[in-house]
Coordinates of C-alpha atoms and ligand atoms in Angstrom, one line a residue:
Chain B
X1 CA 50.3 64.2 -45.6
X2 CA 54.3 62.4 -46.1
X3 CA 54.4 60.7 -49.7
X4 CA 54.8 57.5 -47.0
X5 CA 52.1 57.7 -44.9
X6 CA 49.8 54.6 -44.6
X7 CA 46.2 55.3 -46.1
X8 CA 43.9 53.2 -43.9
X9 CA 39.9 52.8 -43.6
X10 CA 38.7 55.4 -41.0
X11 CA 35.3 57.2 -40.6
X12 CA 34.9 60.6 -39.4
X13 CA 34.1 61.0 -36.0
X14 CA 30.6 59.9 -35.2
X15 CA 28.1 62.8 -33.8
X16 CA 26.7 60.3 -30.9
X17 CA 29.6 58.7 -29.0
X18 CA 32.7 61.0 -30.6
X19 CA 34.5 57.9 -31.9
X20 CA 35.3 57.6 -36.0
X21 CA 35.1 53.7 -36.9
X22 CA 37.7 51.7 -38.7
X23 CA 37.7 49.6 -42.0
X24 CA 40.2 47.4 -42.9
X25 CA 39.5 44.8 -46.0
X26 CA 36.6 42.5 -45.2
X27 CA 36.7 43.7 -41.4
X28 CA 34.9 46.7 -39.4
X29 CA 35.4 47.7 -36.4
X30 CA 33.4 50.4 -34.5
X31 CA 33.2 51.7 -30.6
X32 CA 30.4 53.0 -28.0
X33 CA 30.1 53.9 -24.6
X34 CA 30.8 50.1 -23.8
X35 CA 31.3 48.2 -26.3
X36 CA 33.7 47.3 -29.7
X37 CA 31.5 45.7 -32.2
X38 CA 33.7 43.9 -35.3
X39 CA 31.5 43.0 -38.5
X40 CA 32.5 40.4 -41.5
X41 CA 30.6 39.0 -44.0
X42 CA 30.0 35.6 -44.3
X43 CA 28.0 32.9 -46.8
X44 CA 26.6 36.3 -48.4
X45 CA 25.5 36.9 -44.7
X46 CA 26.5 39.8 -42.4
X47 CA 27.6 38.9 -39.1
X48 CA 29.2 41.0 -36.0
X49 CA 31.0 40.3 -33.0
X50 CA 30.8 41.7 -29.9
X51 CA 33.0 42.7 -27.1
X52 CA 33.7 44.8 -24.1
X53 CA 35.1 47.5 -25.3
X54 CA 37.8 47.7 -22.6
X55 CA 38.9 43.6 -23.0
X56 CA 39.1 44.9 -26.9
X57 CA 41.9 47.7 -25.8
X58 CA 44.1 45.8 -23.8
X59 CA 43.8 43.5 -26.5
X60 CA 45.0 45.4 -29.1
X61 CA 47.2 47.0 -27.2
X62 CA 49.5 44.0 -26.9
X63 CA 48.9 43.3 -30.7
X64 CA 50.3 46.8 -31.2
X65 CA 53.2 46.7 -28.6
X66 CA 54.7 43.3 -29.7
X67 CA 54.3 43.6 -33.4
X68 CA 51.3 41.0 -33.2
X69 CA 54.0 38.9 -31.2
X70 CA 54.7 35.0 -32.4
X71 CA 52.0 32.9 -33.6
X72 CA 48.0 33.4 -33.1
X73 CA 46.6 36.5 -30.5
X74 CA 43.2 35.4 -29.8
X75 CA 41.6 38.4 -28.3
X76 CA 38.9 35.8 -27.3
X77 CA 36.7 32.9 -28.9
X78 CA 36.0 34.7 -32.2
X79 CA 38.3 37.3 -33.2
X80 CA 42.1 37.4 -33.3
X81 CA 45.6 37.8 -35.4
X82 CA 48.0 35.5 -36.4
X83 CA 51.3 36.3 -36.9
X84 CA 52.9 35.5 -40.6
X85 CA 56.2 37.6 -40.1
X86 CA 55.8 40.3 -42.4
X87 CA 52.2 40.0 -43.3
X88 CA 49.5 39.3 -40.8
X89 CA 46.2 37.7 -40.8
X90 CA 42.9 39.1 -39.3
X91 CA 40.1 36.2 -38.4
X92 CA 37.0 35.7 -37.5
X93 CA 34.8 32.5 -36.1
X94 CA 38.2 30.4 -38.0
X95 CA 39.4 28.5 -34.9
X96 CA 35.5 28.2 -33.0
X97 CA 33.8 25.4 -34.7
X98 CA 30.3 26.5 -34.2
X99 CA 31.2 29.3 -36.6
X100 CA 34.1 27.2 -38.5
X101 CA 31.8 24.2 -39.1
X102 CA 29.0 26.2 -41.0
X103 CA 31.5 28.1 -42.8
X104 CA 30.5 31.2 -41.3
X105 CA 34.3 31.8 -40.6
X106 CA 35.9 34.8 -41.9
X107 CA 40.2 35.4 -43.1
X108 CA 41.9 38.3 -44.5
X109 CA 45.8 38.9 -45.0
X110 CA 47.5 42.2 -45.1
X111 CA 50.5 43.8 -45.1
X112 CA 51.8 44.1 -41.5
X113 CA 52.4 47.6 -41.8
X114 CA 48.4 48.5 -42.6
X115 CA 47.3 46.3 -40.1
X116 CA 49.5 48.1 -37.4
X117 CA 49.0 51.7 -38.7
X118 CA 44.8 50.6 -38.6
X119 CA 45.3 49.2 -34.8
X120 CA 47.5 52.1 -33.8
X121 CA 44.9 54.6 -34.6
X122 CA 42.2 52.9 -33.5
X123 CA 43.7 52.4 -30.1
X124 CA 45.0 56.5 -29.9
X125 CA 41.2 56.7 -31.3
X126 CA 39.4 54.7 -28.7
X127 CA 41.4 55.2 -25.8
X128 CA 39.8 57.8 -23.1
X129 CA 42.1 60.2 -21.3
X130 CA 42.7 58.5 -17.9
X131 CA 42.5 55.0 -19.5
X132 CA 45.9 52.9 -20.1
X133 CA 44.8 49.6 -21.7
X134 CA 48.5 47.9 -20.4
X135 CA 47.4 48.8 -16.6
X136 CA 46.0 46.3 -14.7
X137 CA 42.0 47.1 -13.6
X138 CA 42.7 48.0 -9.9
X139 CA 45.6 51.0 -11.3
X140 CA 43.3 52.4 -14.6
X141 CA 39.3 52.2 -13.0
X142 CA 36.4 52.8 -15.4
X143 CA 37.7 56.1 -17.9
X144 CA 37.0 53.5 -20.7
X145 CA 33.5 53.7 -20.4
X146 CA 31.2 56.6 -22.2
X147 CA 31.9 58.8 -24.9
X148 CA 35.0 60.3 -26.5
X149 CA 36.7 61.9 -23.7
X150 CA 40.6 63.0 -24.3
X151 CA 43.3 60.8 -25.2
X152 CA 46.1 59.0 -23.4
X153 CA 48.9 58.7 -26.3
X154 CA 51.5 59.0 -24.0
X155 CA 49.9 55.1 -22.2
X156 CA 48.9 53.7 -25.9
X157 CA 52.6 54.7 -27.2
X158 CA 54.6 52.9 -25.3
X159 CA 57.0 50.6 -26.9
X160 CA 58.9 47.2 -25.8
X161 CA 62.1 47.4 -24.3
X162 CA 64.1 45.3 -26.2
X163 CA 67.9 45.2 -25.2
X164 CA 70.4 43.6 -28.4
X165 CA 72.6 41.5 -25.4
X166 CA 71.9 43.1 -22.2
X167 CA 70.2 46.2 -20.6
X168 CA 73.1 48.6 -18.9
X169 CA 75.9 47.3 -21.0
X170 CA 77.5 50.0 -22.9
X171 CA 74.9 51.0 -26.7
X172 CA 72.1 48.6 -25.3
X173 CA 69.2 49.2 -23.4
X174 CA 69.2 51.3 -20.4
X175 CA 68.4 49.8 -16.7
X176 CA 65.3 51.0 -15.3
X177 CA 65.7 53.6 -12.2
X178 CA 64.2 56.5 -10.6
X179 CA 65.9 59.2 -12.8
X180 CA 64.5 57.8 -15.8
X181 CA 61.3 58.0 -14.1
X182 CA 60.9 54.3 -13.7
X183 CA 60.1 53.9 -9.9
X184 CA 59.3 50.7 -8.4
X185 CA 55.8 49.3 -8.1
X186 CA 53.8 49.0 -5.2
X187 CA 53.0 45.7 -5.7
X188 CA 56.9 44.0 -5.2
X189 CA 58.2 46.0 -2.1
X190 CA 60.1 42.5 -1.0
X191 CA 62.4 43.1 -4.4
X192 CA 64.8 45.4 -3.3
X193 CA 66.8 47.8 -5.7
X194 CA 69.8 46.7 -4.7
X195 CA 72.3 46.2 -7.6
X196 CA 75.3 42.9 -7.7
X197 CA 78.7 43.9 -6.7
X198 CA 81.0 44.2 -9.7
X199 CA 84.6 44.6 -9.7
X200 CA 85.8 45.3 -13.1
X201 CA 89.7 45.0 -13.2
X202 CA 91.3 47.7 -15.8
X203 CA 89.8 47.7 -19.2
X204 CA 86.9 45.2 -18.4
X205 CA 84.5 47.8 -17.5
X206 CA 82.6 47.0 -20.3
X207 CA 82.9 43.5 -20.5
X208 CA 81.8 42.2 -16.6
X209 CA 78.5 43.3 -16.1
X210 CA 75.3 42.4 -14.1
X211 CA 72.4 44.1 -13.3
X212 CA 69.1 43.3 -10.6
X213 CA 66.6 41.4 -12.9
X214 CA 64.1 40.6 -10.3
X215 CA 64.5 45.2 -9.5
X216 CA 64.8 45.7 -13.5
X217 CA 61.1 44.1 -13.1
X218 CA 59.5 45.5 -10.2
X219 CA 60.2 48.6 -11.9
X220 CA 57.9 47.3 -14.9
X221 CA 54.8 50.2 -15.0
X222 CA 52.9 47.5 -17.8
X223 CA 51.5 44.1 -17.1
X224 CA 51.6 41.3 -19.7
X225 CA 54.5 43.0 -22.0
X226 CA 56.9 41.1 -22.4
X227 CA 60.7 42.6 -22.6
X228 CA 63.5 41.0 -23.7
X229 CA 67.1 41.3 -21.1
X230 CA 69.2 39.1 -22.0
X231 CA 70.1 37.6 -25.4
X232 CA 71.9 34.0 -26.6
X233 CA 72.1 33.7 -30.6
X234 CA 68.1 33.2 -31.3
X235 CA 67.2 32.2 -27.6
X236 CA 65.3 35.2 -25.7
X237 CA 64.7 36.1 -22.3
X238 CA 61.7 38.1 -22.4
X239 CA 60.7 38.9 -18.5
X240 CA 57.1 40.5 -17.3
X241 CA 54.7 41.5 -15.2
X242 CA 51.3 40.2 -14.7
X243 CA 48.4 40.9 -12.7
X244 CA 44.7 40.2 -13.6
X245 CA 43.7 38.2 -16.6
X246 CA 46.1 38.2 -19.8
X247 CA 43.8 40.1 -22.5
X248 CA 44.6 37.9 -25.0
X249 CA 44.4 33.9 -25.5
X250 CA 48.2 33.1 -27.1
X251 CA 48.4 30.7 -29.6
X252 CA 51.8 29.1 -30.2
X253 CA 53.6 28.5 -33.2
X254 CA 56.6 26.6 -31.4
X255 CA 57.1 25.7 -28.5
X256 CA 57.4 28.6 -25.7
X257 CA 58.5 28.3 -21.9
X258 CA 57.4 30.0 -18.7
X259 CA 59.7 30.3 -15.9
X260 CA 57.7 31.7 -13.0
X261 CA 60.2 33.9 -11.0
X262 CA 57.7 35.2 -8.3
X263 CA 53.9 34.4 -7.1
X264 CA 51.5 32.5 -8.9
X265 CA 49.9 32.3 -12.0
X266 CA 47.0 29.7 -13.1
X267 CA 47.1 28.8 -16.5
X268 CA 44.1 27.9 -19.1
X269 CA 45.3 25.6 -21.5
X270 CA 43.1 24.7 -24.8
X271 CA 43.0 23.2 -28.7
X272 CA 44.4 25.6 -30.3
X273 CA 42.4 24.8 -33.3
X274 CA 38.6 24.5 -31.0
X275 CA 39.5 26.2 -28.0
X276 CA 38.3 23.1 -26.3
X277 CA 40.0 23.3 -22.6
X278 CA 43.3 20.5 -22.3
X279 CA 44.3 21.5 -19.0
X280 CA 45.2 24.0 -16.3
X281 CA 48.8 24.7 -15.6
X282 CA 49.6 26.1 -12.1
X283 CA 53.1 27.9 -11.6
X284 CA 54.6 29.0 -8.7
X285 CA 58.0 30.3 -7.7
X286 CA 60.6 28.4 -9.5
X287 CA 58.1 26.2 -11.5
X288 CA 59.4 25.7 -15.0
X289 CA 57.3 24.2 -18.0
X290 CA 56.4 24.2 -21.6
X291 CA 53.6 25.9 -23.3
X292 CA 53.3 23.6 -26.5
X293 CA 53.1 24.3 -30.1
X294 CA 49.5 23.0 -30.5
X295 CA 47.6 25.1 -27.6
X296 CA 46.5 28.4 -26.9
X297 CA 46.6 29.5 -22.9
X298 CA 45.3 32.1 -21.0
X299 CA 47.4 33.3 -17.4
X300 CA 45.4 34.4 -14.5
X301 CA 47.7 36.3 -11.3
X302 CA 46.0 37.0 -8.7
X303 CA 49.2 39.4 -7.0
X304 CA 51.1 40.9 -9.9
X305 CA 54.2 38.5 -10.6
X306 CA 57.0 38.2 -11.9
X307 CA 57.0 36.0 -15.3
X308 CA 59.8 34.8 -17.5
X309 CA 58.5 34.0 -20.8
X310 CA 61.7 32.0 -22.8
X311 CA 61.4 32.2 -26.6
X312 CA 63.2 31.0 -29.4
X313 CA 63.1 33.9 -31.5
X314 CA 64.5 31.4 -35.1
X315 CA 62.5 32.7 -37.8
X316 CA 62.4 29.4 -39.3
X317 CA 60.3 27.6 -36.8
X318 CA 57.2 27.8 -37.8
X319 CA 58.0 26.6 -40.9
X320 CA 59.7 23.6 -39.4
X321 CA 56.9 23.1 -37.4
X322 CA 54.4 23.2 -40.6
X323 CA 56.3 20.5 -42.3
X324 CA 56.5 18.2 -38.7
X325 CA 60.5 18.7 -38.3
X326 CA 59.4 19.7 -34.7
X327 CA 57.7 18.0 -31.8
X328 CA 55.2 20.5 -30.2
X329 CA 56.4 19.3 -26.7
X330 CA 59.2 17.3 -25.2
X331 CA 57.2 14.3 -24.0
X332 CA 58.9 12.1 -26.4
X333 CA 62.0 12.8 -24.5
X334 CA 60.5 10.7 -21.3
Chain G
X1 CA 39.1 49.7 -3.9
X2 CA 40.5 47.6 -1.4
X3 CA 43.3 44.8 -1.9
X4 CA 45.0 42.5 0.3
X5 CA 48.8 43.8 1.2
X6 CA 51.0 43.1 -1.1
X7 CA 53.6 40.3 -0.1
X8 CA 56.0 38.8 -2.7
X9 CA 56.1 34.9 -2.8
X10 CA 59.6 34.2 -4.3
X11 CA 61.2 30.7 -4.1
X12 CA 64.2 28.8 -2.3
X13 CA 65.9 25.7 -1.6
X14 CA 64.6 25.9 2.1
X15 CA 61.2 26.9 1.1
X16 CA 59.2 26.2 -2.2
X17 CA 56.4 25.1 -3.3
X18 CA 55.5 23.0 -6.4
X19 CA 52.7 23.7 -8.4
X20 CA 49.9 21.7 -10.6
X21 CA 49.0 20.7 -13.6
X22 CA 45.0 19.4 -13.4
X23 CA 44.2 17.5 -16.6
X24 CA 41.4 18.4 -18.3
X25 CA 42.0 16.2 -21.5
X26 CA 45.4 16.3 -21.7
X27 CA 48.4 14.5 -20.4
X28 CA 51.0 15.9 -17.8
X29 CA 54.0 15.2 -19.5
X30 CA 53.0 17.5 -22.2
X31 CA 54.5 20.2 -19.8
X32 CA 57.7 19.3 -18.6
X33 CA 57.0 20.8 -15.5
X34 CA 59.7 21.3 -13.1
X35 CA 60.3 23.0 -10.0
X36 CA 63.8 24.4 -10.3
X37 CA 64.5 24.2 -6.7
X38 CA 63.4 20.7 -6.6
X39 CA 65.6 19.8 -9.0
X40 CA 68.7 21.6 -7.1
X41 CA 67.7 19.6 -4.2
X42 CA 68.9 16.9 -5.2
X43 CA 71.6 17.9 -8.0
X44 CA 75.3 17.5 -7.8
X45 CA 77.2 20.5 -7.1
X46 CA 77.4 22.2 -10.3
X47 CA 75.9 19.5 -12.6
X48 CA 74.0 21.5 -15.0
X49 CA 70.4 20.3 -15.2
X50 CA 68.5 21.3 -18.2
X51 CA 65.1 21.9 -16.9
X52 CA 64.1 23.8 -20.5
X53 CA 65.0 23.3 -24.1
X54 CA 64.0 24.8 -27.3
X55 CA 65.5 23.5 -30.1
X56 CA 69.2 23.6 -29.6
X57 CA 68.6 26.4 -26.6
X58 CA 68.1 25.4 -22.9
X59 CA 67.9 26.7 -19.4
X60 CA 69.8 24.6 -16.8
X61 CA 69.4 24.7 -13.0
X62 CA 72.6 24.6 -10.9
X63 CA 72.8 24.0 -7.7
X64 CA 75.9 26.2 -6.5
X65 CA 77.3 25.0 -3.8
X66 CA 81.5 25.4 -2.6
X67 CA 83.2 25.8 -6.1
X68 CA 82.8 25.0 -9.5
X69 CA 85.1 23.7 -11.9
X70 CA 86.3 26.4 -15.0
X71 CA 83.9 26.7 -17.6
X72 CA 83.8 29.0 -21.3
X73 CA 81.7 28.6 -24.6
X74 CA 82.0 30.2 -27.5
X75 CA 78.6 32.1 -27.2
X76 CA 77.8 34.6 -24.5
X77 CA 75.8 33.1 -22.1
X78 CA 73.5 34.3 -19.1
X79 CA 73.5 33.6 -14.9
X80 CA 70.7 34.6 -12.8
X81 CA 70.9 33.7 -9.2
X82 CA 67.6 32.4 -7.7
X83 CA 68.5 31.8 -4.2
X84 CA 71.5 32.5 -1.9
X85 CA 74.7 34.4 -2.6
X86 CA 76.9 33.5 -5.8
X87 CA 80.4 34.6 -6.5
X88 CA 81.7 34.8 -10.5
X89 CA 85.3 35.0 -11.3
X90 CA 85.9 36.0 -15.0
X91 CA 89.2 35.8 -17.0
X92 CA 89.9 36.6 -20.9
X93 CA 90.9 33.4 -21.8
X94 CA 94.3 34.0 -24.6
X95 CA 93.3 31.2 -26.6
X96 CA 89.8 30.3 -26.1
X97 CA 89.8 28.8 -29.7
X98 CA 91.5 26.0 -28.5
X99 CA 89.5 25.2 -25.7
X100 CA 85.7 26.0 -27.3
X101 CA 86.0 26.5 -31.2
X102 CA 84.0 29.1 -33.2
X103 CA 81.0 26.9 -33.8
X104 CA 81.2 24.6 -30.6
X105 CA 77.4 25.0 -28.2
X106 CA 77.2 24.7 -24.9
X107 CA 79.6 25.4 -21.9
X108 CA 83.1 23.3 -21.8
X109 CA 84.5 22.7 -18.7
X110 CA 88.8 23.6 -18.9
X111 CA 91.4 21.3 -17.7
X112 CA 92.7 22.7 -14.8
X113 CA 93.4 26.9 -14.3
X114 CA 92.4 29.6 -16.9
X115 CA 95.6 30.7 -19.1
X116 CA 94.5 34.5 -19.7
X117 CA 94.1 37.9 -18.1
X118 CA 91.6 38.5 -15.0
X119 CA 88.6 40.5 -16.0
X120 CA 87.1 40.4 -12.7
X121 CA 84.6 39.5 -10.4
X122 CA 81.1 39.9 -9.4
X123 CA 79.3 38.9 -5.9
X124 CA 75.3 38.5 -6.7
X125 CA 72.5 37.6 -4.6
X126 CA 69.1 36.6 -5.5
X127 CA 67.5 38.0 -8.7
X128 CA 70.5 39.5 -10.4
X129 CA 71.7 38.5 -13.4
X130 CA 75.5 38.4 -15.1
X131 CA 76.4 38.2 -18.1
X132 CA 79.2 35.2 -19.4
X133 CA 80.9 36.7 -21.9
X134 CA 82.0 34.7 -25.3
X135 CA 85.2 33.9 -24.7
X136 CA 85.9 34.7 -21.3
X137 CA 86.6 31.5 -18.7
X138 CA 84.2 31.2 -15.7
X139 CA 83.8 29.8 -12.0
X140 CA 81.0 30.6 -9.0
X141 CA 81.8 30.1 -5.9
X142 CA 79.2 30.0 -2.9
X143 CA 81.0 32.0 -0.3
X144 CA 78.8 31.1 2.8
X145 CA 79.8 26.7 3.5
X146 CA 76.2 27.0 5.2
X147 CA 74.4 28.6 2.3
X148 CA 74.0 26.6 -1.0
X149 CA 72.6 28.9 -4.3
X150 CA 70.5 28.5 -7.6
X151 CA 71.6 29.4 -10.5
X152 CA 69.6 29.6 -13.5
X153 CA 71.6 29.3 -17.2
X154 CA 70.2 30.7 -20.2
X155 CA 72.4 29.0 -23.1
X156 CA 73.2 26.3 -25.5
X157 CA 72.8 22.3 -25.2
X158 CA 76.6 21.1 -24.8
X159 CA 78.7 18.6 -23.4
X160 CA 78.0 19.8 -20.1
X161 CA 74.6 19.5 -20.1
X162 CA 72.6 16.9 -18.2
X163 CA 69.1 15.6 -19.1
X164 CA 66.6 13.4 -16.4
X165 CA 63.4 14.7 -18.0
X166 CA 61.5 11.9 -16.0
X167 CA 63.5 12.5 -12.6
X168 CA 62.3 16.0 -12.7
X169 CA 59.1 16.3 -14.5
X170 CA 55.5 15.4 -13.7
X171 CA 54.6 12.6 -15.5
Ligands
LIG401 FE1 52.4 32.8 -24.9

């Protein structure tokens, strides 16, 4: 083993169901045909969580692909991450108050690089061949369920396109096209690959640039991952694709903005402390609005669309936010 | 499995739809829910309506429509056409110093003509996206008189910017 490898929790593969089980401070997690099971300890008393485990991939898979992303990833009422930019908390029961309220909530910190190396091997661990936690249901079917059966590293490895000012301009991120085995998907054939017309004069080549977002998109083989295209200072364009449910609830830590470039997508909106529903947010074509600082949502697409999630990437915020330097939404501009 | 054929719903001046907010326990202004191409219904040509802001960042919707006035900032900053056909002249301003300083936000509209070298142009129709490079000097043009565009800005707050939160937003 490399003098830097990460040592993390992990049990042999288990004789029954071919699956080892992971350990990472307070937390367990362990797998079966159907179902992830997480355990904490409580008031002296055990308790455990359960979930399908196929809504328990395609939640950690986004954990894993966005670095645990901004703010809390609520992979449903009970369990979930929360983002503290170098380190990273694991809870349990802490934002439901039937759990919260008798103290049967559970918190642990760690280092963000064990928490990610834990997840990582987990998901290589619990993911079946044929299975790709980032697909939506109707493209992946049922290879989830059973015992250990193969691996799909090549689905579970993917990583986040993230261009430093713009994809296609000269050291960034490349475009998306059919030699780089991105082809388009089935589901935007009204997007064609057409690309703008540029017309450089001499020695501007690199300089005037554009490229086909809404093709860069339909070209997207992931739903709900965002990437980031285009890049002001701190301010983030970070464009996706979404169809089905979004397998996580997001909680904010500012303030985040969806621009919905295509379709529809219906929106849960609750507390972000109870979960107690606020409101449900409908966005079609064009729509533009704010996901405050003080909820968690949950997106629902019936036809996979095109989503332009807008964040202000300043590492400061949250703390700005913490101390009430912020509002958590603009209605005190109107 | 079966699923109904697949049929993109994109949006435009001529045909849009706004969607919803149904409160729950909540109030609608909590949102600031736009429809851009309600709001470039009734903009100015060109007047750059800030339909999202984070902190010092926003979006603006502009409704492009004959041509614009010269603009630069002193930050790169990002077009993406929503609707119709857009045209983009560029030119490397010599002294853009004196027109947006170092640490000036925000697009600023120039006196008059550029003073620099062309760097050329781009033609882009709906969902492509060019990028306004720091420095440079920029118009659009709308070449069809028929045919207005949208235009959606990713950049800074600036003088340029206009706000009519409750013109535009569900409240
Ligand atoms: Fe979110």
């Amino acid at each position: 083993m490399a003098a830097t490898a990460i040592e993390i929790g992990a049990s042999p593969a288990s004789n029954e169901t071919g699956y080892r089980s992971f350990e990472i401070g307070g937390f367990s997690f362990a797998r079966d045909e159907y179902f992830a099971y997480i355990t904490w300890t409580a008031k002296g008393q055990k308790l455990s969580h359960t979930m399908s485990a196929d809504a328990f991939l395609r939640a950690v898979m986004r954990a894993v692909a966005w670095g645990f992303f901004y703010g809390w990833i609520n992979f449903d009422a009970v369990f979930g991450t929360q983002q503290l930019y170098g380190r990273v908390k694991f809870f349990a029961g802490r934002y439901n108050p039937s759990y919260r309220d008798q103290g049967l909530d559970y918190e642990e910190i760690f280092e963000t690089p064990l928490a990610m190396e834990t997840f990582r091997t987990l998901l290589r661990d619990w993911t079946n061949d044929g299975y790709d936690p980032f697909a939506s249901p109707d493209e992946t079917g049922t290879g989830w369920i059973g015992k250990k059966n193969g691996d799909n590293n090549e689905a579970v490895d993917r990583e986040r396109e993230v261009c430093r000012r713009m994809p296609g301009l000269p050291g960034d991120a490349p475009l998306r096209t059919d030699d780089n085995r991105r082809p388009g998907h089935r589901a935007f054939p009204a997007a064609p690959p057409d690309q703008p017309e540029v017309y450089p004069e001499p020695g501007f080549a690199d300089e005037v640039h554009a490229h086909n977002l809404f093709g860069y998109l339909s070209r997207s083989d992931v739903t709900w991952n965002p990437s980031v295209s285009s890049v002001v200072k701190q301010s983030l364009f970070c464009p996706t694709t979404e169809e089905y449910i979004l397998p996580i609830k997001h909680g904010n830590d500012r303030m985040e903005w969806f621009v919905q470039l295509s379709d529809q997508i219906d929106w849960e909106i609750e507390d972000k402390e109870t979960g107690r529903p606020r409101a449900k947010v409908i966005m079609k074509a064009g729509d533009v609005a704010i996901m405050p600082a003080d909820i968690r949502h949950q997106g629902f697409s019936k036809k996979r669309s095109m989503l332009l999630v807008w964040e202000n990437g300043n590492p400061e915020l949250p703390a700005m936010y913490e101390r009430g330097e912020l509002p958590v939404n603009l209605s005190g501009e109107f | 499995m079966a699923m109904t054929e697949f049929r993109t719903v994109f949006g435009s001046l001529k045909d849009y739809t706004k969607g919803e907010i149904e409160i729950i326990n909540d109030d609608r202004k909590n949102y600031a829910f736009s429809n851009m191409f309600e709001v470039a219904a009734t903009s100015a040509p060109y007047e750059r309506v800030v339909v999202g802001k984070n902190v010092e960042y926003v979006l603006e919707a502009i409704r492009a429509e004959g041509t614009s006035d010269w603009y630069t900032a002193a930050h790169d900053e990002f077009a993406l056409v929503m609707d119709g056909t857009v045209e983009l002249d560029l030119v490397k301003l010599d002294d853009p110093h004196s027109i947006a300083p170092p640490d000036k936000e925000g697009a600023v509209k120039l006196d008059g003509e550029p003073v620099g070298r062309k760097m050329g142009r781009i033609r882009m129709w709906r969902g492509h996206q060019a990028l306004l490079p720091t420095g440079a000097a920029y118009r659009f043009r709308a070449p069809d008189p028929d045919a207005v565009g949208v235009i959606l800005m990713q950049t800074i707050l600036g003088d340029e910017s206009v706000e009519k939160w409750s013109e535009i937003c569900y409240t």
